[in-house]
CSV table of C-alpha atoms and ligand atoms in Angstrom, one decimal:
chain,number,residue,atom,x,y,z
A,1,MET,CA,2.9,-8.0,-19.7
A,2,ALA,CA,4.1,-8.4,-16.2
A,3,ARG,CA,1.6,-11.1,-13.6
A,4,LYS,CA,-0.9,-8.5,-11.2
A,5,LYS,CA,0.0,-8.4,-7.8
A,6,ILE,CA,-3.0,-9.8,-4.9
A,7,ALA,CA,-2.2,-8.6,-1.4
A,8,LEU,CA,-4.7,-10.6,1.5
A,9,ILE,CA,-4.5,-8.8,4.2
A,10,GLY,CA,-5.4,-11.8,6.5
A,11,ALA,CA,-4.4,-15.3,6.2
A,12,GLY,CA,-6.9,-17.3,8.2
A,13,GLN,CA,-9.4,-19.3,6.5
A,14,ILE,CA,-10.7,-16.5,4.2
A,15,GLY,CA,-7.6,-15.8,3.2
A,16,GLY,CA,-6.0,-19.3,2.6
A,17,THR,CA,-9.2,-20.0,0.5
A,18,LEU,CA,-8.8,-16.5,-1.3
A,19,ALA,CA,-4.9,-17.1,-1.9
A,20,HIS,CA,-5.8,-20.8,-3.2
A,21,LEU,CA,-8.5,-19.3,-5.5
A,22,VAL,CA,-6.2,-16.4,-6.9
A,23,GLY,CA,-3.7,-19.2,-8.2
A,24,LEU,CA,-6.4,-21.3,-9.7
A,25,LYS,CA,-7.8,-18.8,-11.6
A,26,GLU,CA,-4.0,-17.4,-12.3
A,27,LEU,CA,-5.2,-13.8,-11.3
A,28,GLY,CA,-1.7,-12.8,-10.5
A,29,ASP,CA,1.1,-13.1,-7.4
A,30,VAL,CA,-0.1,-13.3,-3.9
A,31,VAL,CA,1.1,-11.8,-0.7
A,32,LEU,CA,-0.5,-12.7,2.6
A,33,PHE,CA,0.0,-10.5,5.4
A,34,ASP,CA,-0.9,-11.7,8.8
A,35,ILE,CA,0.1,-10.8,12.0
A,36,ALA,CA,0.2,-14.4,13.1
A,37,GLU,CA,3.7,-15.3,12.2
A,38,GLY,CA,4.5,-18.3,10.5
A,39,VAL,CA,1.0,-18.7,9.2
A,40,PRO,CA,1.0,-16.4,5.9
A,41,GLN,CA,4.9,-17.8,5.4
A,42,GLY,CA,3.0,-21.8,5.5
A,43,LYS,CA,-0.1,-21.0,4.2
A,44,GLY,CA,1.7,-19.2,0.6
A,45,LEU,CA,4.3,-22.4,0.6
A,46,ASP,CA,1.6,-24.8,1.0
A,47,ILE,CA,-0.3,-23.1,-2.2
A,48,ALA,CA,2.6,-22.9,-3.9
A,49,GLU,CA,3.8,-26.4,-4.0
A,50,SER,CA,0.2,-27.2,-5.0
A,51,ALA,CA,0.8,-25.3,-8.1
A,52,PRO,CA,2.9,-28.2,-10.4
A,53,VAL,CA,0.3,-30.6,-9.7
A,54,ASP,CA,-2.6,-28.3,-11.1
A,55,GLY,CA,-0.8,-26.6,-13.9
A,56,PHE,CA,-0.5,-22.8,-12.4
A,57,ASP,CA,2.3,-20.2,-12.5
A,58,ALA,CA,1.7,-17.7,-9.0
A,59,ALA,CA,4.4,-16.4,-6.9
A,60,TYR,CA,3.6,-16.8,-3.0
A,61,LYS,CA,5.0,-14.8,-0.2
A,62,GLY,CA,3.8,-14.6,3.3
A,63,THR,CA,4.6,-11.4,5.3
A,64,GLN,CA,4.1,-9.5,8.7
A,65,ASP,CA,5.3,-6.3,7.0
A,66,TYR,CA,3.5,-4.1,5.1
A,67,ALA,CA,6.1,-2.5,2.7
A,68,ASP,CA,5.8,-5.8,1.0
A,69,LEU,CA,2.3,-4.9,-0.1
A,70,ALA,CA,3.8,-1.9,-2.2
A,71,GLY,CA,2.1,-1.9,-5.7
A,72,ALA,CA,-0.4,-4.3,-4.9
A,73,ASP,CA,-3.4,-4.2,-7.5
A,74,VAL,CA,-6.5,-5.4,-5.4
A,75,VAL,CA,-6.0,-6.0,-1.4
A,76,ILE,CA,-8.9,-8.4,-0.1
A,77,VAL,CA,-9.2,-7.7,3.7
A,78,THR,CA,-10.2,-10.5,6.1
A,79,ALA,CA,-8.1,-9.3,9.3
A,80,GLY,CA,-10.2,-9.6,12.2
A,81,VAL,CA,-11.9,-11.7,13.4
A,82,PRO,CA,-15.2,-14.0,13.0
A,83,ARG,CA,-18.4,-15.3,14.8
A,84,LYS,CA,-18.6,-17.6,17.2
A,85,PRO,CA,-22.2,-19.6,17.8
A,86,GLY,CA,-24.3,-17.1,19.7
A,87,MET,CA,-22.5,-13.4,18.6
A,88,SER,CA,-23.8,-11.5,16.1
A,89,ARG,CA,-22.0,-9.7,13.6
A,90,ASP,CA,-22.0,-6.5,16.0
A,91,ASP,CA,-20.3,-8.5,18.7
A,92,LEU,CA,-17.0,-7.8,16.7
A,93,LEU,CA,-17.3,-4.2,16.4
A,94,GLY,CA,-14.7,-3.0,18.9
A,95,ILE,CA,-12.1,-5.6,18.4
A,96,ASN,CA,-12.2,-5.3,14.1
A,97,LEU,CA,-12.4,-1.4,14.3
A,98,LYS,CA,-8.8,-1.2,15.8
A,99,VAL,CA,-7.4,-3.8,13.2
A,100,MET,CA,-9.2,-1.4,10.3
A,101,ARG,CA,-7.2,1.5,11.4
A,102,ALA,CA,-3.8,-0.6,11.3
A,103,VAL,CA,-4.8,-1.9,7.7
A,104,GLY,CA,-5.8,1.4,7.1
A,105,GLU,CA,-2.4,2.7,7.4
A,106,GLY,CA,-0.9,0.0,5.8
A,107,ILE,CA,-2.9,0.7,2.8
A,108,LYS,CA,-2.3,4.7,2.1
A,109,ALA,CA,1.6,3.9,2.8
A,110,HIS,CA,2.4,1.0,1.0
A,111,CYS,CA,-0.6,1.0,-2.1
A,112,PRO,CA,-2.5,3.7,-2.4
A,113,ASN,CA,-3.8,3.0,-5.5
A,114,ALA,CA,-5.4,-0.5,-4.9
A,115,PHE,CA,-9.0,-1.7,-5.9
A,116,VAL,CA,-9.8,-2.9,-1.6
A,117,ILE,CA,-12.2,-5.2,-1.2
A,118,CYS,CA,-13.3,-5.2,2.5
A,119,ILE,CA,-14.7,-8.8,4.4
A,120,THR,CA,-14.4,-8.3,7.8
A,121,ASN,CA,-17.5,-7.7,9.9
A,122,PRO,CA,-19.6,-6.1,11.2
A,123,LEU,CA,-19.2,-5.7,7.0
A,124,ASP,CA,-20.7,-2.2,5.8
A,125,ALA,CA,-19.2,-0.4,9.4
A,126,MET,CA,-16.2,-1.8,8.6
A,127,VAL,CA,-15.7,-0.8,4.8
A,128,TRP,CA,-16.4,2.8,6.3
A,129,ALA,CA,-14.3,3.2,9.0
A,130,LEU,CA,-11.4,1.2,6.2
A,131,GLN,CA,-11.8,4.2,3.5
A,132,LYS,CA,-11.2,6.9,6.3
A,133,PHE,CA,-8.4,5.0,7.9
A,134,SER,CA,-7.0,4.5,4.3
A,135,GLY,CA,-8.0,8.0,2.5
A,136,LEU,CA,-8.9,5.7,-0.7
A,137,PRO,CA,-10.9,7.4,-2.9
A,138,ALA,CA,-14.4,5.8,-3.2
A,139,ASN,CA,-14.5,4.0,-6.0
A,140,LYS,CA,-11.4,2.5,-5.2
A,141,ILE,CA,-12.9,0.5,-2.3
A,142,VAL,CA,-16.0,-1.8,-1.6
A,143,GLY,CA,-17.5,-4.3,0.9
A,144,MET,CA,-18.1,-7.9,-0.1
A,145,ALA,CA,-21.3,-9.1,1.0
A,146,GLY,CA,-24.2,-9.2,-1.7
A,147,VAL,CA,-22.6,-11.6,-3.7
A,148,LEU,CA,-22.1,-14.1,-1.0
A,149,ASP,CA,-25.9,-13.2,0.0
A,150,SER,CA,-27.3,-13.4,-3.4
A,151,ALA,CA,-25.3,-16.5,-3.8
A,152,ARG,CA,-27.1,-18.0,-1.2
A,153,PHE,CA,-30.3,-17.2,-2.3
A,154,ARG,CA,-29.7,-18.9,-5.6
A,155,HIS,CA,-28.6,-22.0,-4.0
A,156,PHE,CA,-31.5,-22.1,-2.2
A,157,LEU,CA,-33.9,-21.2,-4.9
A,158,ALA,CA,-32.2,-23.5,-7.3
A,159,GLU,CA,-32.9,-26.7,-4.8
A,160,GLU,CA,-36.0,-25.7,-4.4
A,161,PHE,CA,-37.0,-25.1,-8.0
A,162,GLY,CA,-34.5,-28.3,-9.4
A,163,VAL,CA,-33.0,-26.0,-11.6
A,164,SER,CA,-29.2,-25.3,-12.5
A,165,VAL,CA,-27.6,-22.4,-10.4
A,166,GLU,CA,-26.5,-20.6,-13.2
A,167,ASP,CA,-30.0,-19.8,-14.4
A,168,VAL,CA,-30.9,-18.2,-11.0
A,169,THR,CA,-30.0,-15.1,-10.7
A,170,ALA,CA,-31.2,-13.1,-7.4
A,171,PHE,CA,-30.7,-9.7,-6.1
A,172,VAL,CA,-30.2,-8.7,-2.0
A,173,LEU,CA,-29.3,-5.2,-1.1
A,174,GLY,CA,-29.1,-3.4,1.9
A,175,GLY,CA,-26.7,-4.2,4.8
A,176,HIS,CA,-25.2,-7.3,5.8
A,177,GLY,CA,-26.7,-8.1,8.8
A,178,ASP,CA,-30.2,-10.3,9.8
A,179,ASP,CA,-32.3,-7.4,8.1
A,180,MET,CA,-30.6,-7.4,4.8
A,181,CYS,CA,-32.8,-7.1,2.2
A,182,PRO,CA,-33.5,-10.3,-0.5
A,183,LEU,CA,-35.6,-8.6,-3.2
A,184,VAL,CA,-37.4,-11.4,-5.0
A,185,ARG,CA,-39.7,-9.1,-7.5
A,186,TYR,CA,-35.5,-8.4,-9.1
A,187,SER,CA,-34.5,-12.3,-8.6
A,188,THR,CA,-35.3,-14.5,-11.4
A,189,VAL,CA,-35.2,-18.0,-13.1
A,190,ALA,CA,-33.9,-17.5,-16.5
A,191,GLY,CA,-35.5,-14.2,-16.0
A,192,ILE,CA,-39.1,-14.9,-15.0
A,193,PRO,CA,-39.2,-12.6,-11.8
A,194,LEU,CA,-40.1,-14.8,-8.6
A,195,PRO,CA,-43.4,-13.8,-7.7
A,196,ASP,CA,-44.4,-14.5,-11.2
A,197,LEU,CA,-42.9,-18.5,-10.6
A,198,VAL,CA,-45.2,-18.8,-7.2
A,199,ALA,CA,-48.2,-17.5,-9.8
A,200,MET,CA,-47.2,-20.3,-12.1
A,201,GLY,CA,-47.6,-22.8,-9.6
A,202,TRP,CA,-43.5,-23.7,-9.4
A,203,THR,CA,-43.6,-22.7,-5.5
A,204,THR,CA,-46.1,-21.3,-2.6
A,205,GLN,CA,-45.3,-18.3,-1.2
A,206,GLU,CA,-44.7,-19.6,2.3
A,207,LYS,CA,-41.7,-21.5,1.1
A,208,LEU,CA,-40.8,-18.4,-0.9
A,209,ASP,CA,-40.9,-16.5,2.4
A,210,ALA,CA,-39.0,-19.2,4.3
A,211,MET,CA,-36.0,-19.5,1.7
A,212,VAL,CA,-35.8,-15.7,2.0
A,213,GLU,CA,-36.1,-15.7,5.8
A,214,ARG,CA,-33.2,-18.7,5.5
A,215,THR,CA,-30.7,-16.2,2.9
A,216,ARG,CA,-31.3,-13.5,5.7
A,217,LYS,CA,-29.7,-15.8,8.6
A,218,GLY,CA,-27.5,-17.7,6.2
A,219,GLY,CA,-24.2,-16.7,7.8
A,220,GLY,CA,-25.5,-18.0,11.2
A,221,GLU,CA,-26.4,-21.3,9.7
A,222,ILE,CA,-23.3,-21.8,9.2
A,223,VAL,CA,-21.2,-20.4,12.3
A,224,ASN,CA,-23.6,-22.8,14.0
A,225,LEU,CA,-22.7,-25.6,12.0
A,226,LEU,CA,-19.4,-25.3,12.3
A,227,LYS,CA,-19.0,-24.0,15.8
A,228,THR,CA,-14.9,-22.6,15.8
A,229,GLY,CA,-15.7,-20.1,13.2
A,230,SER,CA,-17.6,-18.7,10.0
A,231,ALA,CA,-17.8,-19.2,6.2
A,232,TYR,CA,-15.3,-19.0,4.1
A,233,TYR,CA,-15.6,-20.9,0.7
A,234,ALA,CA,-18.7,-19.0,-0.4
A,235,PRO,CA,-17.2,-15.7,1.0
A,236,ALA,CA,-13.9,-16.1,-1.1
A,237,ALA,CA,-15.1,-17.2,-4.2
A,238,SER,CA,-17.8,-13.8,-3.6
A,239,ALA,CA,-14.4,-11.8,-3.2
A,240,ILE,CA,-12.4,-13.4,-6.3
A,241,ALA,CA,-15.7,-12.6,-8.4
A,242,MET,CA,-15.2,-9.0,-7.8
A,243,ALA,CA,-11.8,-8.9,-7.7
A,244,GLU,CA,-11.8,-10.7,-11.3
A,245,SER,CA,-14.7,-7.8,-12.4
A,246,TYR,CA,-12.1,-5.2,-11.6
A,247,LEU,CA,-8.5,-7.1,-13.2
A,248,LYS,CA,-10.1,-8.0,-16.7
A,249,ASP,CA,-12.2,-4.8,-16.6
A,250,LYS,CA,-15.8,-7.5,-17.0
A,251,ARG,CA,-17.7,-4.7,-16.0
A,252,ARG,CA,-20.2,-6.7,-13.9
A,253,VAL,CA,-23.0,-6.1,-12.4
A,254,LEU,CA,-22.8,-7.4,-8.5
A,255,PRO,CA,-24.7,-6.4,-4.9
A,256,CYS,CA,-21.7,-4.9,-3.2
A,257,ALA,CA,-21.7,-2.5,0.0
A,258,ALA,CA,-20.7,1.1,-2.1
A,259,HIS,CA,-20.6,5.0,-0.9
A,260,LEU,CA,-23.0,6.2,-1.4
A,261,THR,CA,-23.5,10.1,-2.1
A,262,GLY,CA,-27.3,10.4,-1.9
A,263,GLN,CA,-28.3,7.6,-4.4
A,264,TYR,CA,-31.3,5.5,-2.6
A,265,GLY,CA,-31.7,8.6,0.2
A,266,VAL,CA,-28.0,7.6,1.7
A,267,SER,CA,-25.4,9.9,2.5
A,268,ASP,CA,-21.3,8.9,3.5
A,269,MET,CA,-22.4,5.4,4.5
A,270,PHE,CA,-21.2,1.8,3.0
A,271,VAL,CA,-24.6,-0.1,2.1
A,272,GLY,CA,-25.3,-2.4,-0.4
A,273,VAL,CA,-26.7,-2.0,-3.9
A,274,PRO,CA,-26.2,-2.9,-7.7
A,275,ILE,CA,-22.6,-1.7,-8.8
A,276,VAL,CA,-20.9,-2.1,-12.4
A,277,ILE,CA,-17.0,-3.0,-10.9
A,278,GLY,CA,-14.9,-2.5,-13.8
A,279,ALA,CA,-10.6,-1.4,-14.6
A,280,ASN,CA,-12.0,2.1,-12.4
A,281,GLY,CA,-13.2,0.4,-10.1
A,282,VAL,CA,-16.5,0.9,-9.3
A,283,GLU,CA,-18.0,2.7,-12.3
A,284,LYS,CA,-21.6,2.9,-12.1
A,285,ILE,CA,-23.9,2.5,-8.7
A,286,VAL,CA,-27.5,1.2,-9.8
A,287,GLU,CA,-30.3,2.8,-8.3
A,288,VAL,CA,-34.0,0.4,-8.7
A,289,SER,CA,-37.1,1.1,-7.9
A,290,PHE,CA,-38.8,-0.1,-5.2
A,291,THR,CA,-42.2,-1.0,-4.1
A,292,GLN,CA,-43.3,0.7,-0.4
A,293,GLU,CA,-42.4,-1.9,1.0
A,294,GLU,CA,-39.3,-2.8,-0.5
A,295,LYS,CA,-38.1,0.8,0.4
A,296,ALA,CA,-39.3,0.3,4.2
A,297,MET,CA,-37.0,-3.2,4.3
A,298,PHE,CA,-34.4,-1.1,2.7
A,299,GLU,CA,-34.2,1.7,5.3
A,300,LYS,CA,-34.9,-0.5,8.3
A,301,SER,CA,-31.5,-2.4,7.3
A,302,VAL,CA,-29.8,0.7,6.8
A,303,ALA,CA,-30.5,2.3,10.0
A,304,SER,CA,-29.3,-0.7,11.5
A,305,VAL,CA,-25.6,0.2,9.6
A,306,LYS,CA,-26.2,3.5,10.9
A,307,SER,CA,-26.0,2.8,14.2
A,308,LEU,CA,-23.5,0.7,13.9
A,309,VAL,CA,-21.7,4.0,12.0
A,310,GLU,CA,-22.6,5.8,14.8
A,311,ALA,CA,-20.8,3.7,17.2
A,312,CYS,CA,-17.6,3.3,15.6
A,313,LYS,CA,-17.5,7.5,15.8
A,314,GLY,CA,-17.9,6.8,19.0
A,315,ILE,CA,-15.1,4.4,19.7
A,316,GLU,CA,-12.6,6.1,17.3
A,317,PRO,CA,-13.3,10.5,17.6
A,318,ALA,CA,-10.5,10.4,14.1
A,319,LEU,CA,-13.9,8.8,12.2
A,320,ALA,CA,-16.2,11.3,13.8
B,401,LIG,P1,-9.9,-16.1,10.6
B,401,LIG,O1,-10.0,-17.4,10.1
B,401,LIG,O2,-10.0,-16.0,12.3
B,401,LIG,O3,-9.0,-15.4,10.1
B,401,LIG,C1,-8.1,-14.0,10.4
B,401,LIG,C2,-7.0,-13.7,9.8
B,401,LIG,O4,-7.2,-12.4,11.0
B,401,LIG,C3,-6.6,-14.4,11.1
B,401,LIG,O5,-5.4,-15.1,10.4
B,401,LIG,C4,-5.6,-13.3,12.2
B,401,LIG,O6,-4.5,-13.8,12.7
B,401,LIG,C5,-5.5,-12.3,11.1
B,401,LIG,N1,-5.7,-10.7,11.5
B,401,LIG,C6,-6.2,-10.6,12.8
B,401,LIG,N2,-5.9,-8.9,13.6
B,401,LIG,C7,-4.8,-8.9,12.2
B,401,LIG,C8,-4.3,-7.3,12.0
B,401,LIG,N3,-4.1,-6.5,12.9
B,401,LIG,N4,-3.6,-7.6,11.0
B,401,LIG,C9,-3.4,-8.7,9.9
B,401,LIG,N5,-4.3,-9.6,10.9
B,401,LIG,C10,-4.8,-9.9,11.8
B,401,LIG,O7,-11.4,-15.9,10.1
B,401,LIG,P2,-11.9,-15.6,8.6
B,401,LIG,O8,-10.9,-15.6,7.6
B,401,LIG,O9,-12.9,-16.6,8.8
B,401,LIG,O10,-13.3,-14.5,8.5
B,401,LIG,C11,-12.6,-13.1,8.7
B,401,LIG,C12,-13.3,-11.8,8.6
B,401,LIG,O11,-14.4,-12.2,7.5
B,401,LIG,C13,-14.3,-12.1,10.2
B,401,LIG,O12,-14.3,-10.8,10.2
B,401,LIG,C14,-15.3,-12.5,9.5
B,401,LIG,O13,-16.6,-12.2,10.2
B,401,LIG,C15,-15.4,-12.0,8.3
B,401,LIG,N6,-16.3,-12.7,7.2
B,401,LIG,C16,-17.6,-11.9,6.5
B,401,LIG,C17,-18.5,-12.2,5.6
B,401,LIG,C18,-19.0,-11.2,4.7
B,401,LIG,O14,-20.1,-12.0,4.4
B,401,LIG,C19,-19.0,-10.0,4.9
B,401,LIG,C20,-18.3,-13.9,6.1
B,401,LIG,C21,-17.7,-14.6,6.4
B,401,LIG,C22,-16.9,-14.1,7.3
């Protein structure tokens, strides 16, 4: 069986990490595309030279030509600019929207059958715009955010409880902004919901509230530490989990920004919800029930996404 082809648009911090992970996990051959001449070529060659040591077979090609994306099975988009300290994700909108137009047109012309995962911020608005620019069917394009936000919450919870991260599940829905929705009722340690663990005395409500808040601000915490950019290891690992579910038809249930057409009362927007990712892309959108409080939290987050989508329409009349 021929190897799969994974195209990475953007060969910066996340793109480079993705390229390395694709090799280490033997998911397929890699094409790295970036406007910065030499960067995708250099990173591709460097990783290819690590392959004999780690023992994986994958071809790497760096390019400035969209035609090299032809036939890609999966495309992961990180092209654009990341945050610097003091910036919100929303500050990136104007610059990254222009990038999404170029990327969308490239995908439309050269790999319209790919499964596309967008990571560029502000995530929910950029994946929405990328779908419009690329014309991809809604089941073939998703945004990566919920897997990362849930992983951050899982890490904090595992540290607090002194248990393996493997036994902690977490559920973070809504838009990828400071009002994202970590849902404690649907987050568990070995199946035991977090509110039960508070009742059992494993932790306190105050500590749980602090972990929820730290999750919401998790991206900013890394930006403030790094000072020159934003997180890349965990974002790359999260997108790879999504790509792997598609390529191997694993049908994993993952929180992702998916195109909603009435689910959760939302129409024609991408918002983080649990979905099943299999060989057909988005195979199912899972609708969970909310308490009044959870519903209000989710609606607030959706309202933030909506204002960013409206801002995109204002900048790019073609999107209106
Ligand atoms: P960075 O290391 O700057 O890489 C971005 C790359 O995009 C650079 O190499 C640029 O040369 C390249 N680029 C810029 N414009 C174009 C273009 N038109 N076509 C092709 N390539 C282009 O950033 P990064 O890898 O750290 O982050 C990439 C994006 O991911 C940023 O927008 C971040 O804000 C975002 N991000 C999202 C999350 C989520 O959870 C959603 C997490 C972390 C970062």
